[in-house]
């Protein structure tokens, strides 16, 4: 069959073709967002997203390369072709979707609150924190930060470079509340919550998490959506979900 000019052009733009040619899928992520991506005791990056990425590379028949990337700059890094895809618990929101495309969602999260135990029973929702006397903490460049600025504007906002450092600020009594995606809060509560924290576990935002890719690449988008649909139905997703999330 003659190769049409349009087909040729499409092949040039297809990240999927580039991955197959290279023999390697490059995934951009930022460890710190438990249980999606984190560093284990041996220094390996592990988690829900990492297992999804492994499954993805396997289905493509290529090797997996994790590109450790600071979350604050993860969208510019994708656009600069530092990697092929963001698999980093990234929330699909309209602002980001103006810059990049998303496949999925593959799971839904939302903002929850790790509250200092001293406020137990007195603060029961994000609304109660909307007062200049409270210090509310989150991580820079995330939807947690956006939620605090938008929905708790009167509180003093304190930003951290890494999730666990932000949450520790509340454990140590320097902050009144840490606002972050519920799955992280659940894991942190179990590990460090102890006698210092209370988890307000009713999410107050709606946050679908997706796979971020560059715009103008319907070939890759189509492969990812069908991959996701397949693993959700054939047990692979369930196995990964049970391993990292369902306790
Ligand atoms: N879902 C939140 C967001 O999109 C937090 C994700 C943080 N991810 C990470 N790998 N540190 O902003």
Tab-separated table of C-alpha atoms and ligand atoms in Angstrom:
chain	number	residue	atom	x	y	z
A	1	UNK	CA	0.000	0.000	0.000
A	2	UNK	CA	1.281	3.494	-0.755
A	3	UNK	CA	2.192	5.479	2.388
A	4	UNK	CA	0.017	8.556	2.452
A	5	UNK	CA	1.587	11.888	3.318
A	6	UNK	CA	-0.921	12.356	6.122
A	7	UNK	CA	0.009	8.976	7.639
A	8	UNK	CA	3.643	9.881	7.483
A	9	UNK	CA	3.035	13.157	9.280
A	10	UNK	CA	1.034	11.413	11.981
A	11	UNK	CA	3.817	8.867	12.504
A	12	UNK	CA	6.280	11.726	13.039
A	13	UNK	CA	4.180	13.183	15.832
A	14	UNK	CA	3.374	9.906	17.550
A	15	UNK	CA	5.102	9.550	20.912
A	16	UNK	CA	4.118	5.896	20.796
A	17	UNK	CA	6.177	5.352	17.639
A	18	UNK	CA	9.138	7.119	19.246
A	19	UNK	CA	8.876	4.845	22.313
A	20	UNK	CA	8.763	1.690	20.187
A	21	UNK	CA	11.731	2.837	18.125
A	22	UNK	CA	13.723	3.690	21.251
A	23	UNK	CA	12.695	0.500	23.012
A	24	UNK	CA	12.051	2.483	26.185
A	25	UNK	CA	9.112	4.225	27.846
A	26	UNK	CA	10.225	7.305	29.805
A	27	UNK	CA	7.911	8.177	32.679
A	28	UNK	CA	8.133	11.479	34.551
A	29	UNK	CA	7.179	11.388	38.218
A	30	UNK	CA	7.956	12.971	41.565
A	31	UNK	CA	8.289	10.598	44.532
A	32	UNK	CA	6.718	11.815	47.778
A	33	UNK	CA	3.075	11.240	46.978
A	34	UNK	CA	2.393	8.021	48.879
A	35	UNK	CA	1.136	5.460	47.913
A	36	UNK	CA	1.494	6.456	44.243
A	37	UNK	CA	5.227	7.140	44.088
A	38	UNK	CA	7.669	7.026	46.964
A	39	UNK	CA	11.192	5.911	47.767
A	40	UNK	CA	11.491	2.672	49.735
A	41	UNK	CA	14.154	1.803	52.335
A	42	UNK	CA	16.495	0.495	49.623
A	43	UNK	CA	16.171	3.734	47.643
A	44	UNK	CA	13.923	2.305	44.929
A	45	UNK	CA	10.990	4.328	43.621
A	46	UNK	CA	7.871	2.230	44.144
A	47	UNK	CA	4.087	2.606	44.293
A	48	UNK	CA	0.786	2.393	42.483
A	49	UNK	CA	1.906	4.608	39.591
A	50	UNK	CA	5.195	2.732	39.224
A	51	UNK	CA	3.355	-0.589	38.915
A	52	UNK	CA	0.970	0.935	36.360
A	53	UNK	CA	4.000	2.209	34.410
A	54	UNK	CA	5.598	-1.255	34.519
A	55	UNK	CA	2.410	-2.809	33.173
A	56	UNK	CA	2.299	-0.157	30.443
A	57	UNK	CA	5.898	-0.763	29.337
A	58	UNK	CA	5.273	-4.500	29.325
A	59	UNK	CA	2.221	-4.068	27.088
A	60	UNK	CA	4.357	-2.000	24.698
A	61	UNK	CA	7.175	-4.553	24.821
A	62	UNK	CA	9.727	-1.938	25.894
A	63	UNK	CA	11.883	-1.127	28.925
A	64	UNK	CA	10.768	1.339	31.572
A	65	UNK	CA	12.787	4.377	32.565
A	66	UNK	CA	11.688	6.513	35.518
A	67	UNK	CA	12.632	10.171	35.151
A	68	UNK	CA	12.590	11.702	38.635
A	69	UNK	CA	11.197	15.211	38.122
A	70	UNK	CA	10.266	17.994	40.524
A	71	UNK	CA	6.481	18.278	40.597
A	72	UNK	CA	6.480	22.039	40.318
A	73	UNK	CA	8.116	21.808	36.876
A	74	UNK	CA	6.643	18.532	35.655
A	75	UNK	CA	4.404	20.031	32.927
A	76	UNK	CA	7.190	22.168	31.391
A	77	UNK	CA	9.471	19.092	31.518
A	78	UNK	CA	6.889	17.019	29.599
A	79	UNK	CA	6.527	19.798	27.037
A	80	UNK	CA	10.323	19.936	26.665
A	81	UNK	CA	10.343	16.169	25.874
A	82	UNK	CA	12.327	15.159	28.970
A	83	UNK	CA	10.043	12.098	29.080
A	84	UNK	CA	7.031	10.663	27.250
A	85	UNK	CA	4.315	10.751	29.889
A	86	UNK	CA	3.509	12.057	33.370
A	87	UNK	CA	2.351	9.283	35.704
A	88	UNK	CA	2.571	11.112	38.986
A	89	UNK	CA	-0.851	11.257	40.606
A	90	UNK	CA	-1.561	14.335	38.542
A	91	UNK	CA	-5.035	15.796	38.834
A	92	UNK	CA	-6.797	16.473	35.563
A	93	UNK	CA	-7.926	20.047	35.948
A	94	UNK	CA	-9.021	22.548	33.331
A	95	UNK	CA	-6.055	24.871	33.817
A	96	UNK	CA	-3.519	22.071	33.177
A	97	UNK	CA	-5.665	20.669	30.396
A	98	UNK	CA	-5.145	23.919	28.472
A	99	UNK	CA	-1.449	22.996	28.280
A	100	UNK	CA	-1.436	19.213	27.962
A	101	UNK	CA	-3.731	16.267	27.205
A	102	UNK	CA	-4.810	13.614	29.680
A	103	UNK	CA	-5.721	9.970	29.257
A	104	UNK	CA	-7.917	8.440	31.924
A	105	UNK	CA	-8.780	9.169	34.685
A	106	UNK	CA	-7.342	6.035	36.285
A	107	UNK	CA	-8.524	6.871	39.818
A	108	UNK	CA	-10.351	9.660	41.650
A	109	UNK	CA	-9.003	11.540	44.673
A	110	UNK	CA	-9.837	14.796	46.461
A	111	UNK	CA	-8.435	17.088	49.117
A	112	UNK	CA	-8.561	15.920	52.736
A	113	UNK	CA	-7.183	17.393	55.966
A	114	UNK	CA	-4.589	16.184	58.455
A	115	UNK	CA	-5.549	18.265	61.447
A	116	UNK	CA	-3.568	18.993	64.565
A	117	UNK	CA	-5.076	16.952	67.380
A	118	UNK	CA	-5.435	20.093	69.500
A	119	UNK	CA	-8.330	21.153	67.221
A	120	UNK	CA	-10.142	17.818	67.392
A	121	UNK	CA	-13.907	18.295	67.456
A	122	UNK	CA	-13.620	22.065	67.053
A	123	UNK	CA	-12.544	22.097	63.423
A	124	UNK	CA	-14.637	19.716	61.354
A	125	UNK	CA	-14.315	21.100	57.813
A	126	UNK	CA	-12.018	23.220	55.643
A	127	UNK	CA	-14.432	26.116	56.233
A	128	UNK	CA	-13.513	26.245	59.931
A	129	UNK	CA	-9.870	26.809	58.963
A	130	UNK	CA	-10.665	29.972	57.022
A	131	UNK	CA	-9.310	32.335	59.668
A	132	UNK	CA	-6.042	34.333	59.859
A	133	UNK	CA	-5.205	32.658	63.167
A	134	UNK	CA	-4.633	29.294	61.475
A	135	UNK	CA	-1.546	28.104	59.576
A	136	UNK	CA	-2.538	25.785	56.741
A	137	UNK	CA	0.156	23.793	54.959
A	138	UNK	CA	0.418	22.071	51.570
A	139	UNK	CA	2.900	21.317	48.807
A	140	UNK	CA	4.034	23.811	46.160
A	141	UNK	CA	2.650	23.371	42.669
A	142	UNK	CA	-0.160	21.006	43.627
A	143	UNK	CA	-3.917	21.089	43.661
A	144	UNK	CA	-3.613	21.016	47.466
A	145	UNK	CA	-1.983	24.424	47.300
A	146	UNK	CA	-4.593	25.637	44.800
A	147	UNK	CA	-7.410	24.431	47.063
A	148	UNK	CA	-6.020	26.262	50.107
A	149	UNK	CA	-5.574	29.514	48.191
A	150	UNK	CA	-9.013	29.308	46.627
A	151	UNK	CA	-11.140	27.807	49.401
A	152	UNK	CA	-9.310	28.783	52.605
A	153	UNK	CA	-8.061	32.233	51.544
A	154	UNK	CA	-8.069	33.879	54.970
A	155	UNK	CA	-5.740	31.366	56.650
A	156	UNK	CA	-1.959	31.834	56.656
A	157	UNK	CA	-0.607	29.569	53.922
A	158	UNK	CA	2.716	27.781	54.264
A	159	UNK	CA	4.180	25.867	51.335
A	160	UNK	CA	6.634	22.947	51.346
A	161	UNK	CA	8.821	21.325	48.683
A	162	UNK	CA	7.859	17.771	49.664
A	163	UNK	CA	4.629	16.262	50.974
A	164	UNK	CA	6.023	14.511	54.081
A	165	UNK	CA	7.821	17.690	55.208
A	166	UNK	CA	4.568	19.640	54.970
A	167	UNK	CA	2.644	17.066	56.968
A	168	UNK	CA	5.442	16.892	59.583
A	169	UNK	CA	4.945	20.610	60.172
A	170	UNK	CA	1.553	19.787	61.683
A	171	UNK	CA	2.901	16.785	63.629
A	172	UNK	CA	5.507	19.137	65.138
A	173	UNK	CA	2.889	21.703	66.122
A	174	UNK	CA	4.081	24.429	63.703
A	175	UNK	CA	1.008	24.153	61.505
A	176	UNK	CA	-2.689	23.677	62.253
A	177	UNK	CA	-3.616	21.603	59.217
A	178	UNK	CA	-2.086	19.901	56.182
A	179	UNK	CA	-4.319	19.880	53.124
A	180	UNK	CA	-3.621	17.185	50.558
A	181	UNK	CA	-4.991	14.373	48.383
A	182	UNK	CA	-6.834	11.849	50.571
A	183	UNK	CA	-4.741	8.772	49.634
A	184	UNK	CA	-1.563	10.491	50.878
A	185	UNK	CA	-3.299	11.627	54.085
A	186	UNK	CA	-4.506	8.086	54.808
A	187	UNK	CA	-0.987	6.613	54.496
A	188	UNK	CA	0.656	9.430	56.443
A	189	UNK	CA	-1.958	9.157	59.207
A	190	UNK	CA	-1.261	5.430	59.563
A	191	UNK	CA	2.514	5.996	59.676
A	192	UNK	CA	2.912	9.191	61.705
A	193	UNK	CA	-0.549	10.296	62.820
A	194	UNK	CA	-0.269	8.694	66.233
A	195	UNK	CA	-1.155	11.050	69.023
A	196	UNK	CA	-0.681	14.313	67.091
A	197	UNK	CA	-3.075	14.180	64.139
A	198	UNK	CA	-6.708	13.696	63.241
A	199	UNK	CA	-7.743	12.825	59.672
A	200	UNK	CA	-10.751	14.643	58.210
A	201	UNK	CA	-11.314	12.123	55.463
A	202	UNK	CA	-14.266	13.522	53.567
A	203	UNK	CA	-12.739	14.954	50.355
A	204	UNK	CA	-13.828	18.537	49.699
A	205	UNK	CA	-12.689	18.677	46.054
A	206	UNK	CA	-13.230	16.306	43.125
A	207	UNK	CA	-9.938	15.251	41.544
A	208	UNK	CA	-9.633	12.701	38.783
A	209	UNK	CA	-5.990	11.593	38.323
A	210	UNK	CA	-4.793	10.926	34.779
A	211	UNK	CA	-1.829	10.257	32.496
A	212	UNK	CA	-0.415	13.531	31.127
A	213	UNK	CA	0.872	13.656	27.549
A	214	UNK	CA	1.777	16.324	25.020
A	215	UNK	CA	-0.980	17.813	22.885
A	216	UNK	CA	-1.635	16.823	19.302
A	217	UNK	CA	-0.971	13.098	19.733
A	218	UNK	CA	-4.230	11.175	19.214
A	219	UNK	CA	-2.252	8.001	18.458
A	220	UNK	CA	-0.760	7.840	21.969
A	221	UNK	CA	-3.982	9.017	23.637
A	222	UNK	CA	-5.962	6.245	21.957
A	223	UNK	CA	-3.453	3.571	23.023
A	224	UNK	CA	-3.493	4.780	26.641
A	225	UNK	CA	-7.269	4.938	26.953
A	226	UNK	CA	-7.635	1.432	25.560
A	227	UNK	CA	-4.810	0.128	27.762
A	228	UNK	CA	-6.561	1.554	30.810
A	229	UNK	CA	-9.912	0.131	29.816
A	230	UNK	CA	-8.342	-3.283	29.298
A	231	UNK	CA	-6.454	-3.486	32.609
A	232	UNK	CA	-9.498	-2.233	34.526
A	233	UNK	CA	-11.499	-5.158	33.193
A	234	UNK	CA	-8.954	-8.009	33.141
A	235	UNK	CA	-7.744	-7.954	36.748
A	236	UNK	CA	-4.387	-6.213	36.335
A	237	UNK	CA	-5.649	-2.899	37.695
A	238	UNK	CA	-7.402	-4.654	40.565
A	239	UNK	CA	-4.189	-6.427	41.579
A	240	UNK	CA	-2.223	-3.147	41.672
A	241	UNK	CA	-5.052	-1.361	43.469
A	242	UNK	CA	-5.253	-4.067	46.123
A	243	UNK	CA	-1.486	-4.024	46.630
A	244	UNK	CA	-1.166	-0.273	47.256
A	245	UNK	CA	-4.533	1.240	48.111
A	246	UNK	CA	-7.146	-1.150	49.414
A	247	UNK	CA	-6.066	-1.959	52.967
B	1	LIG	N1	-2.985	15.349	42.742
B	1	LIG	C1	-2.188	16.456	43.159
B	1	LIG	C2	-1.895	17.386	42.004
B	1	LIG	O1	-2.115	17.050	40.890
B	1	LIG	C3	-0.896	16.054	43.819
B	1	LIG	C4	0.019	15.203	42.994
B	1	LIG	C5	1.422	15.184	43.517
B	1	LIG	N2	2.186	14.196	42.855
B	1	LIG	C6	3.448	13.852	43.156
B	1	LIG	N3	3.961	12.864	42.513
B	1	LIG	N4	4.124	14.462	44.102
B	1	LIG	O2	-1.433	18.463	42.189
